[in-house]
Amino acid sequence: MNNETEPAAEPAPRAVGAQVATPYRLVSEEGLAPRAPTGGGAAARRVLPAFRAAYGFTSQYFPAILLVAIALTILGVYHSGGLTLMGQQVRNALVLGAIYALIAIGYTMVYGIIELINFAHGDVFALSGFYAIVIAEALGLDKLATSGLGGLLVALIVLFTLSMIAAGLTGMLIERVAYRRLRDAPRVAPLITAIGVSFLIEGFLLVFFGPDNVATNKANWITGNAFSAGGVAVGFKDIFVVGIALVLMFALGAFVRGTKLGKAMRSTAQDRAAALLCGININRTIALTFFIGSALAAAGAIVYSINYGDVQWNLGFRLGIIAFTAAVLGGIGNIVGAGIGGFLIGIIYVFGGSLAGGEWAESLIFAVLVLILTFRPVGLFGIDVGTRA
Amino acid sequence: MTATAPAPPVAQGDAPKPALLELRAIDVFYGRIQALRSVSLDVADGEIVALIGSNGAGKTTTLHTISGLIHPSRGEIYLRGQRINTLGAERIARLGVGHSPEGRRLFQRMTVRENLEMGAYARRDREGMRDDYERVYTLFPRLRERHSQLAGSLSGGEQQMVAIGRALMSAPSVLLLDEPSLGLAPVLVDVIFEVIREINAKGTTILLIEQNARLALKNANRAYVLETGSISLSGPAEELLNSPAVQRAYLGV
Ligand SMILES: Nc1ncnc2c1ncn2[C@@H]1O[C@H](COP(=O)(O)OP(=O)(O)OP(=O)(O)O)[C@@H](O)[C@H]1O
Ligand SMILES: [Mg+2]
């Protein structure tokens, strides 16, 4: 035998020791790839090819099918309510979508870096809404904000800064206490502690703030109409909500793409062991991911407070699942996808609800979630986009 | 950490050099399976040392243990006299151990340039870094052409270049290479080994794993043979190349 020639095949990379799990860690892509349904029996064998073909078609053209469905829904709203209703709903959908997008990014970033569905994230969003109430009350921001444009600006800057820091630290604390030690445990373990943390936060909010709606005192911070077109009044508030979301998302994008820390986050997400070998402090990097995700949720909570005027202890549960659907729609782990997914879900929620009745809006979102998980678990944009975390 | 200086190793052949890296009686377990049994080896400043052995002998485990990805249950590891076996991988990397791991493990969705940047993550000396990018691009002109391509879309050979380049970018005092020739065409293997010798000539110490024992022994100063978790033979590479035991087991003579 001549050993001079090399073995042609590469051995499959394998796990190496306690701290190191699968080599290409971002998302276990096999797990997310669409699976053909399996089944047995003679009848099944006859039906199956057709079924498979239909499944394959739906899976492949899922984004197009979804967009067509959304377009038809919008047309339906136009048909029933005319241009004015349609315009108003576009405005509502963008405002709601901006909030979903801000929350969805936190789900996707955390999943991207440690493959955990952070069930507590929605509750961090709700908690941040209460942080904002407490902070504004303590510093007299509500009075300042309504005293004029200058006061409003100062109040907003102070409120965003402090709430986002408080939420970010909360996120880091949750990671440190509930997830870090389970990082290499079987995946259900941190999932269960995540649910535990979620209950903990909800219980805390219920005990301290009660079961009723809590007024944020921020509904009157931003008032007035910026313009109106075709009977659709667009308030400064609406522009503010969408604007904040877009600015923060682009800032995050620039951070993740261009800065050293952002690159450390991406490399840790892609291969944790290799990141360690590069001298990257992965604990700090993961903590930073939680900080940023939670801080964005806090920004979402503030714009929610300003827009809707009150918050509830279980707000995180309700919005959390919807925002999570947005993250899955955009391809979990994909930051840009989560942003786009947020706006799409906002559109589906508002227009679907407008057409089918508001009480159906949430069911519709869950139907979308089930459909994505069945037909297109990788999300609208597939796996190989450079925009992944 | 208090650092007890290890006794200077006696290098066979040449005059004794100070040990840059020293493993003393390392035991490593995966669960209840013992992968390394009392492995001792040393690498002197400026050497190329090869670690050979058949599949599953524990070569990769040895490198992972040095880098701190796995911790030994017994034994000590010293880098320039400082005990490192209790430190985390990230600290060890910062102390000057560069590691091009088995399977390359590039950041697939990052560009070639970004992969190299990550290699230099812990560094602050801008000038030295600029020189080192230049050095990597000179060693592997291919990478300069491809610097903005995603690493995952490179050919296997190019990926190996990035893996070595990334490890080099940390300006390591010792470079661990895990099967750098794996899966490459013979021409490219020659290129890679030429580069390895060049890197070594510029002062970087190298600990090298190779399946291809002949190739390893021809390029190394000294070598260790690992057999099911323990060192069975060691000595100057040339001696091992001519040793009947090695020839029978690893060189297919
Ligand atoms: N993460 C792990 N869990 C359990 N056992 C492991 C693990 N990694 C390695 N081993 C075992 O430890 C032994 C040594 O493996 P190692 O990867 O170090 O071998 P190697 O010499 O590098 O082999 P190769 O030449 O095939 O790369 C093998 O028996 C292997 O099965
Ligand atoms: Mg190996």
XYZ file of C-alpha atoms and ligand atoms in Angstrom:
674
model
C 0.000 0.000 0.000
C 1.286 3.390 -0.838
C 0.553 6.059 1.705
C 1.833 8.884 -0.436
C -1.621 9.529 -1.884
C -4.161 11.075 0.395
C -7.504 9.685 1.350
C -10.008 11.322 -0.907
C -12.878 11.499 1.473
C -12.991 13.792 4.429
C -14.205 12.266 7.662
C -17.358 13.806 8.929
C -16.481 16.435 11.513
C -17.584 15.238 14.885
C -18.154 16.514 18.328
C -15.072 17.012 20.402
C -15.576 17.018 24.088
C -17.841 18.697 26.495
C -17.777 22.286 25.302
C -17.973 21.517 21.661
C -21.072 20.310 19.946
C -21.873 20.020 16.277
C -19.263 21.725 14.163
C -21.412 24.031 12.086
C -23.605 25.194 14.808
C -25.709 28.053 13.647
C -28.719 25.935 12.931
C -28.763 22.198 12.583
C -29.730 22.536 9.008
C -30.684 18.927 8.459
C -33.261 19.363 11.166
C -34.776 22.314 9.404
C -34.743 20.952 5.898
C -38.154 20.091 4.543
C -38.769 16.408 4.979
C -40.795 14.340 2.599
C -43.610 12.624 4.411
C -42.979 8.969 5.042
C -45.572 6.281 5.128
C -46.247 2.659 4.251
C -48.982 0.433 2.955
C -50.178 -0.321 -0.543
C -52.751 2.446 -0.661
C -50.256 4.902 0.647
C -47.826 3.807 -2.005
C -50.306 4.727 -4.698
C -51.259 8.060 -3.205
C -47.849 9.003 -1.997
C -46.165 10.122 -5.221
C -48.909 12.622 -5.902
C -48.824 13.726 -2.309
C -45.067 14.078 -2.397
C -45.232 16.120 -5.556
C -47.824 18.423 -4.045
C -45.751 18.752 -0.901
C -42.605 19.474 -2.866
C -44.385 22.088 -4.954
C -45.866 23.837 -1.946
C -42.567 23.731 -0.149
C -40.634 25.162 -3.058
C -43.096 27.890 -3.950
C -44.153 28.672 -0.394
C -42.958 32.301 -0.492
C -44.797 32.971 -3.742
C -47.950 31.246 -2.503
C -47.862 33.235 0.707
C -47.349 36.517 -1.114
C -50.237 35.755 -3.460
C -52.436 34.917 -0.481
C -51.460 38.188 1.190
C -52.129 40.135 -2.008
C -55.554 38.521 -2.340
C -56.351 39.375 1.260
C -55.400 42.992 0.674
C -57.550 43.041 -2.445
C -60.372 41.555 -0.430
C -60.123 44.380 2.065
C -60.075 46.872 -0.782
C -63.151 45.225 -2.250
C -65.076 45.367 1.003
C -63.955 48.722 2.356
C -62.479 50.693 -0.480
C -59.247 52.575 -0.708
C -59.641 54.391 2.588
C -60.012 51.247 4.659
C -57.167 49.644 2.792
C -54.946 52.647 3.428
C -55.811 52.716 7.105
C -55.053 49.033 7.410
C -51.707 49.444 5.655
C -50.829 52.047 8.279
C -51.986 49.784 11.104
C -50.148 46.805 9.668
C -46.874 48.700 9.414
C -47.134 49.966 12.989
C -47.938 46.526 14.357
C -45.362 44.910 12.098
C -42.655 47.244 13.372
C -43.312 46.079 16.922
C -43.353 42.402 15.927
C -40.122 42.932 14.028
C -38.381 44.420 17.060
C -39.400 41.431 19.169
C -38.724 38.835 16.478
C -35.110 39.940 16.172
C -34.440 38.901 19.753
C -35.822 35.406 19.144
C -33.798 34.999 16.023
C -30.512 36.289 17.442
C -30.650 34.006 20.438
C -31.624 31.026 18.328
C -28.853 31.873 15.910
C -26.188 31.823 18.573
C -27.242 29.068 20.984
C -30.074 27.284 19.190
C -32.500 28.041 21.951
C -36.051 29.197 21.507
C -35.990 31.727 24.271
C -39.535 31.427 25.530
C -38.893 34.133 28.073
C -38.196 36.701 25.371
C -41.812 37.787 24.950
C -41.996 38.279 28.696
C -38.847 40.374 28.644
C -40.754 42.527 26.169
C -43.699 42.867 28.568
C -41.410 43.411 31.544
C -39.696 46.208 29.612
C -43.051 47.893 29.179
C -43.338 47.975 32.962
C -39.724 49.100 33.329
C -40.640 52.031 31.101
C -43.622 52.885 33.293
C -41.551 52.788 36.463
C -38.645 54.728 34.969
C -40.904 57.400 33.491
C -42.733 57.765 36.774
C -39.572 57.948 38.843
C -38.012 60.618 36.650
C -41.181 62.554 35.884
C -40.752 61.870 32.195
C -44.476 61.806 31.438
C -44.790 65.448 32.421
C -41.602 66.394 30.598
C -42.689 64.611 27.429
C -45.912 66.596 27.157
C -44.262 69.935 27.870
C -43.092 70.597 24.345
C -40.948 69.222 21.578
C -37.662 69.663 23.414
C -39.031 67.968 26.507
C -40.413 65.140 24.430
C -37.044 64.536 22.801
C -35.235 64.488 26.120
C -37.865 62.221 27.645
C -37.668 59.808 24.732
C -33.906 59.650 24.772
C -33.775 59.089 28.524
C -36.565 56.528 28.462
C -35.171 54.540 25.553
C -31.664 54.543 26.972
C -32.572 53.507 30.497
C -35.245 50.971 29.558
C -33.091 49.357 26.925
C -30.182 49.058 29.341
C -32.439 47.641 32.060
C -33.950 45.131 29.658
C -30.548 44.241 28.249
C -29.200 43.532 31.712
C -32.290 41.444 32.450
C -31.649 39.408 29.334
C -28.034 38.880 30.340
C -29.083 37.852 33.818
C -31.541 35.311 32.416
C -28.853 33.844 30.202
C -26.389 33.688 33.048
C -28.761 32.097 35.532
C -30.991 29.916 33.406
C -29.175 28.988 30.211
C -25.414 29.140 30.476
C -24.902 26.019 32.511
C -27.221 24.104 30.235
C -25.481 25.160 27.075
C -24.191 21.684 26.352
C -27.105 19.810 27.857
C -29.730 18.166 25.651
C -31.770 20.857 23.999
C -34.993 20.274 25.907
C -33.309 21.219 29.166
C -32.784 24.930 28.424
C -36.131 24.961 26.650
C -37.776 23.940 29.894
C -35.887 26.509 31.952
C -36.893 29.085 29.349
C -40.529 28.245 29.945
C -39.809 28.422 33.662
C -38.316 31.897 33.347
C -41.313 32.918 31.276
C -43.712 31.817 34.033
C -41.537 33.505 36.599
C -41.687 36.876 34.851
C -45.416 36.593 34.192
C -46.058 35.645 37.804
C -43.944 38.544 38.980
C -45.835 41.011 36.785
C -49.186 39.585 37.854
C -48.336 39.922 41.528
C -46.855 43.402 41.307
C -49.084 45.058 38.753
C -52.271 43.036 38.962
C -54.384 41.284 36.356
C -55.845 44.429 34.764
C -54.614 46.682 32.017
C -52.023 49.082 33.323
C -52.008 52.533 31.771
C -48.583 53.492 30.479
C -49.403 57.219 30.530
C -47.598 57.468 27.232
C -50.501 57.476 24.807
C -50.396 61.281 24.797
C -46.641 61.615 24.327
C -46.820 61.942 20.594
C -49.926 63.411 19.049
C -51.110 65.016 15.895
C -51.354 64.039 12.276
C -48.366 64.307 10.016
C -50.425 64.189 6.861
C -53.491 62.579 5.488
C -53.976 61.174 2.068
C -57.164 59.815 0.585
C -58.931 59.900 3.924
C -56.089 58.064 5.674
C -54.665 60.041 8.548
C -51.050 59.224 9.288
C -50.051 60.365 12.749
C -46.618 61.426 13.916
C -46.959 58.461 16.253
C -47.222 56.026 13.354
C -44.183 57.491 11.654
C -42.312 57.419 14.929
C -43.033 53.737 15.591
C -42.049 52.551 12.150
C -39.093 54.939 12.000
C -37.630 53.744 15.310
C -37.948 50.127 14.233
C -36.243 50.755 10.913
C -33.437 52.823 12.425
C -32.720 50.220 15.094
C -32.815 47.371 12.614
C -30.404 49.073 10.255
C -28.143 49.960 13.150
C -28.153 46.335 14.244
C -27.404 45.213 10.705
C -24.448 47.569 10.486
C -23.233 46.413 13.884
C -23.396 42.715 13.042
C -21.830 43.130 9.630
C -19.212 45.726 10.279
C -17.937 45.719 13.830
C -15.496 43.415 15.490
C -18.000 42.414 18.161
C -20.665 41.843 15.537
C -18.335 39.562 13.645
C -17.503 37.758 16.863
C -21.228 37.133 17.301
C -21.561 35.744 13.810
C -18.536 33.512 14.150
C -19.677 32.219 17.530
C -23.035 31.405 15.959
C -21.432 29.541 13.109
C -18.828 27.500 14.972
C -18.414 27.951 18.664
C -15.300 25.794 19.004
C -13.564 27.570 16.163
C -14.480 30.903 17.748
C -12.855 29.766 20.985
C -9.733 28.777 19.082
C -9.625 32.317 17.706
C -9.514 33.680 21.239
C -13.113 34.911 21.197
C -14.712 35.032 24.610
C -17.897 33.210 23.750
C -19.545 33.759 27.124
C -19.249 37.483 26.659
C -20.384 37.229 23.053
C -23.476 35.241 23.970
C -24.238 37.633 26.823
C -23.982 40.509 24.370
C -26.443 38.767 22.072
C -28.950 38.555 24.902
C -28.319 42.184 25.784
C -29.006 43.399 22.275
C -32.045 41.168 21.723
C -33.595 42.243 25.009
C -32.786 45.905 24.440
C -34.573 45.782 21.089
C -37.554 44.165 22.792
C -37.541 47.104 25.218
C -37.565 49.528 22.302
C -40.528 47.585 20.975
C -42.210 47.805 24.364
C -41.789 51.569 24.509
C -43.222 52.156 21.069
C -46.014 49.759 21.987
C -46.686 51.769 25.156
C -46.759 55.026 23.270
C -48.953 53.619 20.560
C -51.483 51.555 22.481
C -51.496 53.243 25.857
C -51.607 50.246 28.149
C -49.841 46.981 28.904
C -50.796 43.755 30.664
C -48.920 41.128 32.628
C -49.514 38.500 29.938
C -48.727 40.744 26.999
C -45.467 38.907 26.425
C -47.181 35.596 25.982
C -49.595 36.924 23.381
C -47.201 39.030 21.379
C -44.320 36.654 21.953
C -45.833 33.803 19.998
C -46.804 36.110 17.169
C -43.325 37.606 17.014
C -41.858 34.128 17.194
C -43.924 33.232 14.135
C -42.406 36.249 12.411
C -38.930 34.970 13.254
C -39.738 31.514 11.872
C -41.265 33.051 8.761
C -38.085 34.984 8.097
C -35.953 31.903 8.776
C -34.966 31.491 12.383
C -31.410 32.714 12.863
C -31.743 35.236 10.058
C -31.805 38.786 11.403
C -32.943 40.529 8.249
C -35.506 37.777 7.783
C -36.927 38.465 11.237
C -37.379 42.119 10.376
C -39.163 41.339 7.130
C -41.126 38.555 8.828
C -42.315 41.014 11.458
C -43.806 43.327 8.878
C -45.343 40.444 6.920
C -46.976 39.080 10.055
C -48.242 42.584 10.817
C -49.874 42.651 7.397
C -51.368 39.169 7.768
C -52.682 40.004 11.227
C -54.308 43.277 10.296
C -55.659 42.415 6.856
C -56.619 38.866 7.725
C -58.375 40.161 10.820
C -60.054 42.876 8.819
C -61.433 40.366 6.373
C -62.257 37.454 8.648
C -63.071 39.383 11.812
C -60.597 40.565 14.412
C -61.218 37.575 16.656
C -59.674 35.362 13.958
C -56.450 37.324 13.591
C -54.461 35.332 16.125
C -55.722 31.977 14.877
C -54.643 33.044 11.441
C -51.113 33.691 12.675
C -50.961 30.242 14.262
C -52.196 28.722 11.031
C -49.351 30.493 9.267
C -46.936 29.125 11.867
C -48.150 25.576 11.318
C -47.953 25.988 7.550
C -44.383 27.285 7.666
C -43.256 24.542 9.982
C -44.883 21.970 7.724
C -43.887 23.234 4.344
C -40.965 25.536 4.796
C -39.238 25.201 8.169
C -36.189 27.047 6.854
C -38.297 30.163 6.415
C -39.039 32.236 3.367
C -35.469 32.840 2.356
C -34.021 29.363 2.681
C -30.739 28.552 4.317
C -27.944 29.975 2.299
C -28.399 33.671 2.654
C -25.402 35.698 3.686
C -27.558 37.644 6.058
C -27.745 34.895 8.607
C -26.359 35.695 12.023
C -1.665 31.163 38.343
C 1.669 30.220 39.782
C 3.926 28.805 37.182
C 6.345 26.091 38.080
C 9.012 25.861 35.473
C 9.271 22.402 33.965
C 12.619 20.716 33.780
C 14.307 21.507 30.487
C 13.621 18.682 28.078
C 16.511 16.901 26.533
C 16.139 17.164 22.823
C 17.531 14.184 21.047
C 20.316 14.921 18.638
C 20.766 18.686 18.691
C 21.787 20.803 21.607
C 19.033 21.034 24.237
C 16.548 23.808 23.569
C 14.026 25.220 26.024
C 10.635 23.515 25.763
C 8.003 25.796 24.347
C 5.206 23.348 24.901
C 5.254 20.413 27.232
C 2.673 17.753 28.030
C 3.273 15.703 31.130
C 1.438 12.434 31.646
C -1.871 13.560 30.192
C -4.992 11.416 30.664
C -8.131 12.317 28.763
C -11.522 10.676 28.998
C -14.618 10.965 26.860
C -17.209 9.908 29.382
C -15.850 6.573 30.529
C -13.736 5.934 27.469
C -10.103 6.790 27.937
C -8.737 8.478 24.825
C -5.251 9.422 26.070
C -3.119 7.464 28.529
C -0.274 9.255 30.169
C 0.778 11.117 27.062
C 3.962 13.126 27.487
C 5.547 15.123 24.751
C 7.472 18.296 24.298
C 8.017 20.735 21.511
C 11.069 22.973 21.541
C 11.230 26.482 20.187
C 11.619 26.483 16.421
C 10.922 22.817 15.819
C 8.517 21.011 13.551
C 7.232 18.046 15.520
C 4.977 15.457 13.931
C 2.400 13.365 15.704
C 1.517 10.258 13.742
C -0.749 7.315 14.377
C -3.650 5.459 12.886
C -7.293 6.468 12.938
C -8.658 6.895 16.401
C -5.223 6.843 18.036
C -5.918 10.107 19.837
C -4.044 12.643 17.737
C -6.886 15.114 17.429
C -7.695 14.607 21.088
C -4.134 15.585 21.948
C -4.396 18.851 20.025
C -7.816 19.621 21.483
C -6.388 19.070 24.931
C -3.514 21.437 24.281
C -5.925 24.108 23.037
C -8.187 23.682 26.007
C -11.257 22.468 24.119
C -11.006 19.387 26.310
C -9.505 19.271 29.763
C -7.289 16.434 30.903
C -8.334 14.555 33.994
C -4.701 14.055 34.982
C -1.403 15.573 33.962
C -0.164 19.040 33.172
C 0.466 21.131 30.119
C 2.996 23.949 30.093
C 3.427 26.708 27.580
C 6.780 28.453 28.090
C 6.751 27.189 31.623
C 3.260 28.483 32.369
C 0.734 25.868 33.322
C -2.197 26.082 30.898
C -4.169 22.873 31.297
C -6.760 24.466 33.553
C -7.309 27.526 31.380
C -10.156 27.955 28.918
C -9.604 27.592 25.192
C -9.996 31.290 24.583
C -7.264 32.145 27.122
C -4.906 29.571 25.684
C -5.416 30.950 22.190
C -4.517 34.395 23.509
C -1.351 33.013 25.092
C -0.021 32.073 21.676
C -1.383 28.692 20.656
C -2.714 28.786 17.107
C -4.824 25.826 16.045
C -5.976 24.826 12.595
C -8.477 22.161 13.604
C -9.549 18.878 12.086
C -12.203 19.439 9.438
C -11.022 23.076 9.032
C -14.072 24.486 10.748
C -14.133 27.780 8.947
C -16.820 30.345 9.525
C -18.690 29.244 6.453
C -20.932 32.248 6.063
C -18.155 34.756 6.501
C -15.718 35.895 3.862
C -12.122 34.771 3.602
C -11.039 38.156 4.873
C -13.415 37.987 7.836
C -12.161 34.523 8.728
C -8.639 35.901 8.827
C -9.851 38.850 10.907
C -11.332 36.432 13.411
C -7.962 34.714 13.630
C -6.500 38.051 14.692
C -9.386 38.709 17.081
C -7.321 39.024 20.247
C -4.665 41.261 18.720
C -4.299 44.999 19.114
C -1.097 45.726 17.176
C -2.454 47.169 13.967
C 0.858 47.283 12.224
C 1.762 43.687 12.997
C -1.690 42.632 11.859
C -1.324 44.434 8.567
C 1.994 42.676 8.017
C 0.411 39.348 8.833
C -2.486 39.762 6.387
C 0.149 40.522 3.815
C 2.137 37.483 4.874
C -0.859 35.155 4.607
C -1.771 36.570 1.208
C 1.819 36.116 0.078
C 1.935 32.542 1.313
C -1.425 31.821 -0.348
C -1.905 34.209 -3.303
C -5.141 32.347 -3.992
C -6.669 33.855 -0.874
C -5.928 37.384 -1.953
C -7.949 36.814 -5.114
C -10.786 35.300 -3.102
C -10.725 37.533 -0.073
C -14.360 38.629 -0.371
C -15.760 35.187 -1.164
C -17.711 33.291 1.494
C -15.501 30.623 3.032
C -18.184 27.963 2.641
C -18.076 28.349 -1.122
C -14.316 27.767 -1.450
C -12.755 24.554 -2.717
C -11.367 22.139 -0.141
C -7.807 23.212 -0.841
C -8.646 26.873 -0.524
C -10.491 26.174 2.704
C -7.391 24.494 4.084
C -5.404 27.608 3.190
C -7.888 29.761 5.060
C -7.731 27.445 8.069
C -3.959 27.704 8.228
C -4.062 31.414 7.491
C -6.609 32.028 10.220
C -4.466 30.199 12.754
C -1.425 32.183 11.601
C -3.227 35.491 12.010
C -3.047 35.189 15.771
C 0.744 35.377 15.465
C 1.052 32.175 17.482
C 4.260 31.007 19.060
C 3.195 27.440 18.414
C 0.971 26.381 15.549
C -1.072 23.174 15.810
C -2.010 21.706 12.444
C -4.493 18.838 12.300
C -4.103 16.957 9.031
C -3.449 19.907 6.744
C -3.103 17.640 3.696
C -6.419 15.866 4.111
C -8.387 15.568 0.899
C -5.978 17.628 -1.184
C -4.499 16.742 -4.547
C -0.795 15.806 -4.431
C 0.286 19.088 -6.018
C -1.541 21.057 -3.383
C -0.124 18.887 -0.617
C 3.351 19.900 -1.780
C 2.331 23.549 -1.750
C 0.908 23.276 1.766
C 4.000 21.564 3.114
C 6.250 24.089 1.468
C 4.256 26.792 3.224
C 4.510 24.928 6.522
C 8.290 24.826 6.231
C 8.313 28.489 5.283
C 6.210 29.403 8.299
C 8.567 27.431 10.465
C 11.615 29.072 8.914
C 10.190 32.445 9.935
C 10.246 31.310 13.544
C 6.894 29.671 14.265
C 7.077 26.365 16.079
C 4.830 23.681 14.632
C 3.120 20.588 15.993
C 1.688 18.664 13.093
C -0.708 15.749 12.794
C -0.590 13.690 9.651
C -2.223 10.481 8.487
C 0.455 10.275 5.884
C 3.384 9.249 8.032
C 5.991 9.427 5.311
C 5.059 12.991 4.437
C 5.095 13.981 8.095
C 8.411 12.368 8.867
C 10.050 13.881 5.822
C 9.074 17.360 6.919
C 9.488 17.194 10.670
C 12.495 17.460 12.945
C 11.105 15.048 15.483
C 8.080 12.851 15.775
C 5.909 10.942 18.204
C 3.917 7.846 17.387
C 0.571 7.570 19.113
C -1.011 4.138 19.447
C -4.454 3.762 21.008
C -3.939 6.682 23.308
C -0.324 6.267 24.357
C 2.978 7.289 22.890
C 4.705 4.177 21.625
C 7.722 5.685 19.927
C 9.464 9.003 19.637
C 12.660 10.424 18.256
C 14.210 12.330 15.387
C 12.032 12.078 12.302
C 14.762 10.563 10.219
C 15.342 7.775 12.702
C 11.660 6.932 12.795
C 11.514 6.979 9.028
C 14.107 4.243 9.021
C 12.842 2.326 12.016
C 11.509 -1.099 11.042
C 8.579 -0.842 13.456
C 7.373 2.420 11.945
C 7.984 1.209 8.433
C 5.899 -1.877 9.035
C 3.030 -0.137 10.775
C 2.792 3.235 9.080
C 4.827 3.319 5.927
C 3.532 0.173 4.326
C 7.019 -1.099 3.508
N -16.366 13.656 21.432
C -16.015 12.377 21.599
N -16.797 11.575 22.342
C -16.457 10.280 22.545
N -15.376 9.713 22.035
C -14.555 10.466 21.282
C -14.844 11.842 21.019
N -13.861 12.333 20.241
C -13.008 11.320 20.026
N -13.408 10.197 20.640
C -12.718 8.907 20.628
O -11.407 9.106 21.080
C -10.491 8.347 20.315
C -9.431 9.250 19.723
O -10.030 10.101 18.757
P -9.204 11.180 17.961
O -10.142 11.994 17.205
O -8.298 11.877 18.869
O -8.366 10.273 16.962
P -7.385 10.707 15.811
O -6.076 10.098 16.118
O -7.405 12.154 15.568
O -8.019 9.928 14.580
P -8.135 10.379 13.045
O -6.825 10.108 12.417
O -9.174 9.451 12.507
O -8.532 11.790 13.001
C -11.324 7.614 19.269
O -11.514 6.311 19.736
C -12.610 8.370 19.241
O -13.674 7.520 18.941
Mg -8.036 13.327 14.020
